[in-house]
CSV table of C-alpha atoms in Angstrom, one decimal:
chain,number,residue,atom,x,y,z
O,1,GLY,CA,0.0,0.0,0.0
O,2,ILE,CA,0.9,3.7,-0.1
O,3,GLN,CA,3.6,4.9,2.3
O,4,VAL,CA,3.1,8.2,4.0
O,5,GLU,CA,6.2,9.6,5.7
O,6,GLN,CA,6.3,12.7,7.9
O,7,SER,CA,9.3,14.6,9.1
O,8,PRO,CA,10.5,15.6,11.6
O,9,PRO,CA,9.0,13.1,14.0
O,10,ASP,CA,9.4,15.5,16.9
O,11,LEU,CA,9.9,19.3,17.1
O,12,ILE,CA,10.4,21.7,20.0
O,13,LEU,CA,9.9,25.4,19.3
O,14,GLN,CA,10.0,28.5,21.3
O,15,GLU,CA,6.8,30.6,21.1
O,16,GLY,CA,7.0,33.0,18.1
O,17,ALA,CA,9.2,30.7,16.0
O,18,ASN,CA,8.3,29.4,12.5
O,19,SER,CA,8.4,25.8,11.3
O,20,THR,CA,7.8,23.6,8.3
O,21,LEU,CA,6.5,20.1,8.5
O,22,ARG,CA,6.9,17.7,5.6
O,23,CYS,CA,4.8,14.8,4.2
O,24,ASN,CA,6.1,12.5,1.5
O,25,PHE,CA,3.9,10.0,-0.1
O,26,SER,CA,4.8,7.1,-2.3
O,27,ASP,CA,2.1,7.1,-4.9
O,28,SER,CA,-0.5,9.3,-6.6
O,29,VAL,CA,-3.3,10.5,-4.4
O,30,ASN,CA,-6.8,11.9,-4.9
O,31,ASN,CA,-7.0,13.7,-1.6
O,32,LEU,CA,-4.6,15.0,1.0
O,33,GLN,CA,-5.6,16.4,4.4
O,34,TRP,CA,-3.6,17.8,7.3
O,35,PHE,CA,-4.9,17.4,10.9
O,36,HIS,CA,-3.9,18.7,14.3
O,37,GLN,CA,-4.5,16.3,17.2
O,38,ASN,CA,-4.6,18.4,20.3
O,39,PRO,CA,-3.5,17.3,23.8
O,40,TRP,CA,-7.1,16.2,24.5
O,41,GLY,CA,-7.1,13.8,21.6
O,42,GLN,CA,-9.3,15.7,19.2
O,43,LEU,CA,-8.5,15.5,15.5
O,44,ILE,CA,-9.0,19.0,14.0
O,45,ASN,CA,-9.2,19.4,10.2
O,46,LEU,CA,-6.6,22.0,9.1
O,47,PHE,CA,-6.5,21.7,5.3
O,48,TYR,CA,-7.9,19.7,2.5
O,49,ILE,CA,-5.2,20.2,-0.1
O,50,PRO,CA,-4.8,17.6,-2.9
O,51,SER,CA,-2.7,20.2,-4.8
O,52,GLY,CA,-1.8,23.9,-4.7
O,53,THR,CA,-1.4,26.3,-1.7
O,54,LYS,CA,-3.9,27.3,0.9
O,55,GLN,CA,-3.7,29.7,3.9
O,56,ASN,CA,-5.6,29.9,7.1
O,57,GLY,CA,-4.4,32.5,9.5
O,58,ARG,CA,-0.9,31.6,10.7
O,59,LEU,CA,-1.0,28.2,9.0
O,60,SER,CA,-0.5,27.5,5.3
O,61,ALA,CA,0.0,24.3,3.3
O,62,THR,CA,1.4,23.5,-0.1
O,63,THR,CA,1.0,20.2,-2.0
O,64,VAL,CA,3.1,19.4,-5.1
O,65,ALA,CA,1.2,16.3,-6.2
O,66,THR,CA,3.6,15.6,-9.2
O,67,GLU,CA,6.5,15.4,-6.8
O,68,ARG,CA,4.5,13.6,-4.1
O,69,TYR,CA,4.9,15.8,-1.1
O,70,SER,CA,3.1,18.4,1.0
O,71,LEU,CA,4.4,21.0,3.4
O,72,LEU,CA,2.6,22.6,6.4
O,73,TYR,CA,3.9,26.0,7.5
O,74,ILE,CA,3.3,27.3,11.0
O,75,SER,CA,4.3,30.9,11.6
O,76,SER,CA,4.6,32.8,14.9
O,77,SER,CA,3.9,29.6,16.8
O,78,GLN,CA,1.8,29.7,20.0
O,79,THR,CA,1.7,27.2,22.9
O,80,THR,CA,-1.8,26.2,21.7
O,81,ASP,CA,-0.2,24.9,18.5
O,82,SER,CA,1.3,22.0,20.5
O,83,GLY,CA,0.1,18.5,19.6
O,84,VAL,CA,0.6,16.1,16.8
O,85,TYR,CA,0.2,17.0,13.2
O,86,PHE,CA,-0.9,14.3,10.8
O,87,CYS,CA,-0.8,14.1,7.1
O,88,ALA,CA,-3.3,11.7,5.5
O,89,VAL,CA,-3.9,10.7,1.9
O,90,PHE,CA,-6.5,8.9,-0.3
O,91,PRO,CA,-4.5,6.8,-2.7
O,92,GLN,CA,-5.7,6.9,-6.3
O,93,GLY,CA,-7.6,3.8,-7.5
O,94,SER,CA,-7.5,1.8,-4.3
O,95,GLY,CA,-10.7,2.3,-2.4
O,96,TYR,CA,-11.7,5.0,-0.1
O,97,ALA,CA,-9.5,4.8,3.0
O,98,LEU,CA,-7.6,7.8,4.2
O,99,ASN,CA,-4.1,6.6,5.0
O,100,PHE,CA,-2.3,8.4,7.9
O,101,GLY,CA,1.4,9.1,8.4
O,102,LYS,CA,2.8,8.6,11.9
O,103,GLY,CA,2.7,12.3,12.6
O,104,THR,CA,5.0,15.1,13.8
O,105,SER,CA,4.8,15.8,17.5
O,106,LEU,CA,5.2,19.5,18.2
O,107,LEU,CA,5.8,21.2,21.5
O,108,VAL,CA,5.8,25.0,21.7
O,109,THR,CA,7.3,26.4,24.9
O,110,PRO,CA,6.6,29.8,26.3
X,1,ASP,CA,-17.1,21.3,16.3
X,2,SER,CA,-16.9,18.9,13.4
X,3,GLY,CA,-20.6,17.9,13.5
X,4,VAL,CA,-19.7,14.3,14.0
X,5,THR,CA,-21.0,12.9,17.3
X,6,GLN,CA,-19.5,9.9,19.1
X,7,THR,CA,-20.8,8.2,22.2
X,8,PRO,CA,-19.7,7.4,24.8
X,9,LYS,CA,-16.6,9.5,25.3
X,10,HIS,CA,-15.0,7.0,27.7
X,11,LEU,CA,-15.6,3.3,28.2
X,12,ILE,CA,-13.9,1.0,30.8
X,13,THR,CA,-14.6,-2.7,30.6
X,14,ALA,CA,-13.1,-6.1,31.3
X,15,THR,CA,-11.4,-8.6,29.1
X,16,GLY,CA,-13.9,-10.9,27.3
X,17,GLN,CA,-16.7,-8.3,27.3
X,18,ARG,CA,-18.5,-6.8,24.4
X,19,VAL,CA,-19.1,-3.1,23.8
X,20,THR,CA,-20.9,-0.9,21.2
X,21,LEU,CA,-19.6,2.5,20.0
X,22,ARG,CA,-22.0,4.9,18.3
X,23,CYS,CA,-21.5,7.5,15.7
X,24,SER,CA,-23.8,10.1,14.2
X,25,PRO,CA,-22.3,11.7,11.0
X,26,ARG,CA,-22.5,15.3,10.0
X,27,SER,CA,-25.8,16.3,8.4
X,28,GLY,CA,-25.8,15.4,4.7
X,29,ASP,CA,-22.8,13.1,4.9
X,30,LEU,CA,-23.4,9.6,3.5
X,31,SER,CA,-20.0,8.0,4.3
X,32,VAL,CA,-18.9,6.8,7.7
X,33,TYR,CA,-15.4,5.6,8.6
X,34,TRP,CA,-14.1,4.0,11.7
X,35,TYR,CA,-10.4,4.3,12.8
X,36,GLN,CA,-8.5,2.9,15.7
X,37,GLN,CA,-5.6,4.9,17.3
X,38,SER,CA,-3.3,3.0,19.6
X,39,LEU,CA,0.1,4.0,20.9
X,40,ASP,CA,2.1,1.5,18.9
X,41,GLN,CA,0.0,1.3,15.7
X,42,GLY,CA,-0.9,4.9,15.0
X,43,LEU,CA,-4.2,5.7,13.2
X,44,GLN,CA,-5.5,2.6,11.5
X,45,PHE,CA,-8.5,2.4,9.1
X,46,LEU,CA,-11.0,-0.2,10.2
X,47,ILE,CA,-14.0,0.0,7.9
X,48,GLN,CA,-16.1,2.3,5.8
X,49,TYR,CA,-19.8,2.5,5.0
X,50,TYR,CA,-21.6,4.5,2.4
X,51,ASN,CA,-25.4,5.0,2.6
X,52,GLY,CA,-25.8,1.8,4.5
X,53,GLU,CA,-23.5,-0.5,2.5
X,54,GLU,CA,-20.0,-1.6,3.4
X,55,ARG,CA,-17.6,0.1,1.0
X,56,ALA,CA,-14.1,-0.7,2.2
X,57,LYS,CA,-12.4,-2.8,4.8
X,58,GLY,CA,-9.1,-2.2,6.5
X,59,ASN,CA,-7.3,-3.9,9.4
X,60,ILE,CA,-10.5,-4.8,11.2
X,61,LEU,CA,-10.4,-7.9,13.4
X,62,GLU,CA,-13.0,-10.7,13.0
X,63,ARG,CA,-14.1,-9.9,16.6
X,64,PHE,CA,-15.1,-6.4,15.5
X,65,SER,CA,-18.1,-5.6,13.3
X,66,ALA,CA,-19.9,-2.5,12.2
X,67,GLN,CA,-23.1,-1.4,10.5
X,68,GLN,CA,-24.7,1.8,9.2
X,69,PHE,CA,-28.4,2.2,9.8
X,70,PRO,CA,-31.0,3.8,7.5
X,71,ASP,CA,-30.8,7.1,9.4
X,72,LEU,CA,-27.0,6.9,8.6
X,73,HIS,CA,-25.8,6.6,12.1
X,74,SER,CA,-23.2,3.8,12.6
X,75,GLU,CA,-22.2,1.4,15.4
X,76,LEU,CA,-19.0,-0.4,15.9
X,77,ASN,CA,-19.2,-3.6,17.9
X,78,LEU,CA,-16.2,-5.0,19.7
X,79,SER,CA,-16.4,-8.4,21.2
X,80,SER,CA,-14.2,-10.8,23.2
X,81,LEU,CA,-12.2,-7.8,24.2
X,82,GLU,CA,-8.5,-8.1,24.9
X,83,LEU,CA,-6.1,-5.8,26.7
X,84,GLY,CA,-4.6,-4.8,23.3
X,85,ASP,CA,-8.0,-3.4,22.1
X,86,SER,CA,-7.5,-0.5,24.5
X,87,ALA,CA,-7.3,2.5,22.2
X,88,LEU,CA,-9.0,5.7,21.0
X,89,TYR,CA,-11.7,4.8,18.4
X,90,PHE,CA,-12.6,7.6,15.9
X,91,CYS,CA,-15.5,7.9,13.6
X,92,ALA,CA,-15.3,10.2,10.6
X,93,SER,CA,-17.8,11.2,8.0
X,94,SER,CA,-17.7,12.6,4.5
X,95,VAL,CA,-20.2,13.5,1.7
X,96,ALA,CA,-18.8,10.8,-0.6
X,97,GLY,CA,-15.8,9.4,-2.4
X,98,HIS,CA,-12.6,11.3,-1.8
X,99,SER,CA,-14.2,14.4,-0.2
X,100,PRO,CA,-12.7,15.6,3.1
X,101,LEU,CA,-13.2,13.6,6.2
X,102,HIS,CA,-14.4,15.2,9.4
X,103,PHE,CA,-13.6,13.4,12.7
X,104,GLY,CA,-15.6,13.0,15.9
X,105,ASN,CA,-13.9,13.4,19.3
X,106,GLY,CA,-13.4,9.7,19.7
X,107,THR,CA,-14.3,7.1,22.2
X,108,ARG,CA,-11.5,6.1,24.6
X,109,LEU,CA,-11.8,2.4,25.4
X,110,THR,CA,-9.9,0.9,28.3
X,111,VAL,CA,-9.9,-2.9,28.7
X,112,THR,CA,-8.8,-4.1,32.1
């Protein structure tokens, strides 16, 4: 099946810093989503971004489908950004299951 | 709020028992997905239903079963529970096909 690799696995930032999270996938996809799992376990939809660039406040994402990667940018990080960020993809032509990467665990310190 | 409702939020039960987790999808969504999140396995897809019919199956054990009812809510039944079944179980819904998934807050199952 499709491989979804996220890097880095862990990240510690000071409040106010910027960061870039990466997601590589091994095959063509129909859909790509970024999620934030907060410390309470909730999975929050950040972006639905099969291709192109989107922005939502301090967060933005870019997917280059032809090169099979996506980037999540977090600017001016806040302690509330802490948690785990997951990339998930729907592989082309193989059913309808969203396949998750292992996530990037982010800790933002004051 | 994603609009996907899962009950109960927490469940503690003993090995060998059977439990039922419930999910109500967002209004208008026809697809329901079940995922299991455990510490060592990450987020694993279990099963998907679309408008009452099973559409795709993932790593779902034979001891687990699910269904989607005519009102589109879904239930995940877990039987002969083992310690290793302790996990966070998520339900997600989408309109159809490859459209975005929206996740509920999960049911945290602890098997003692």
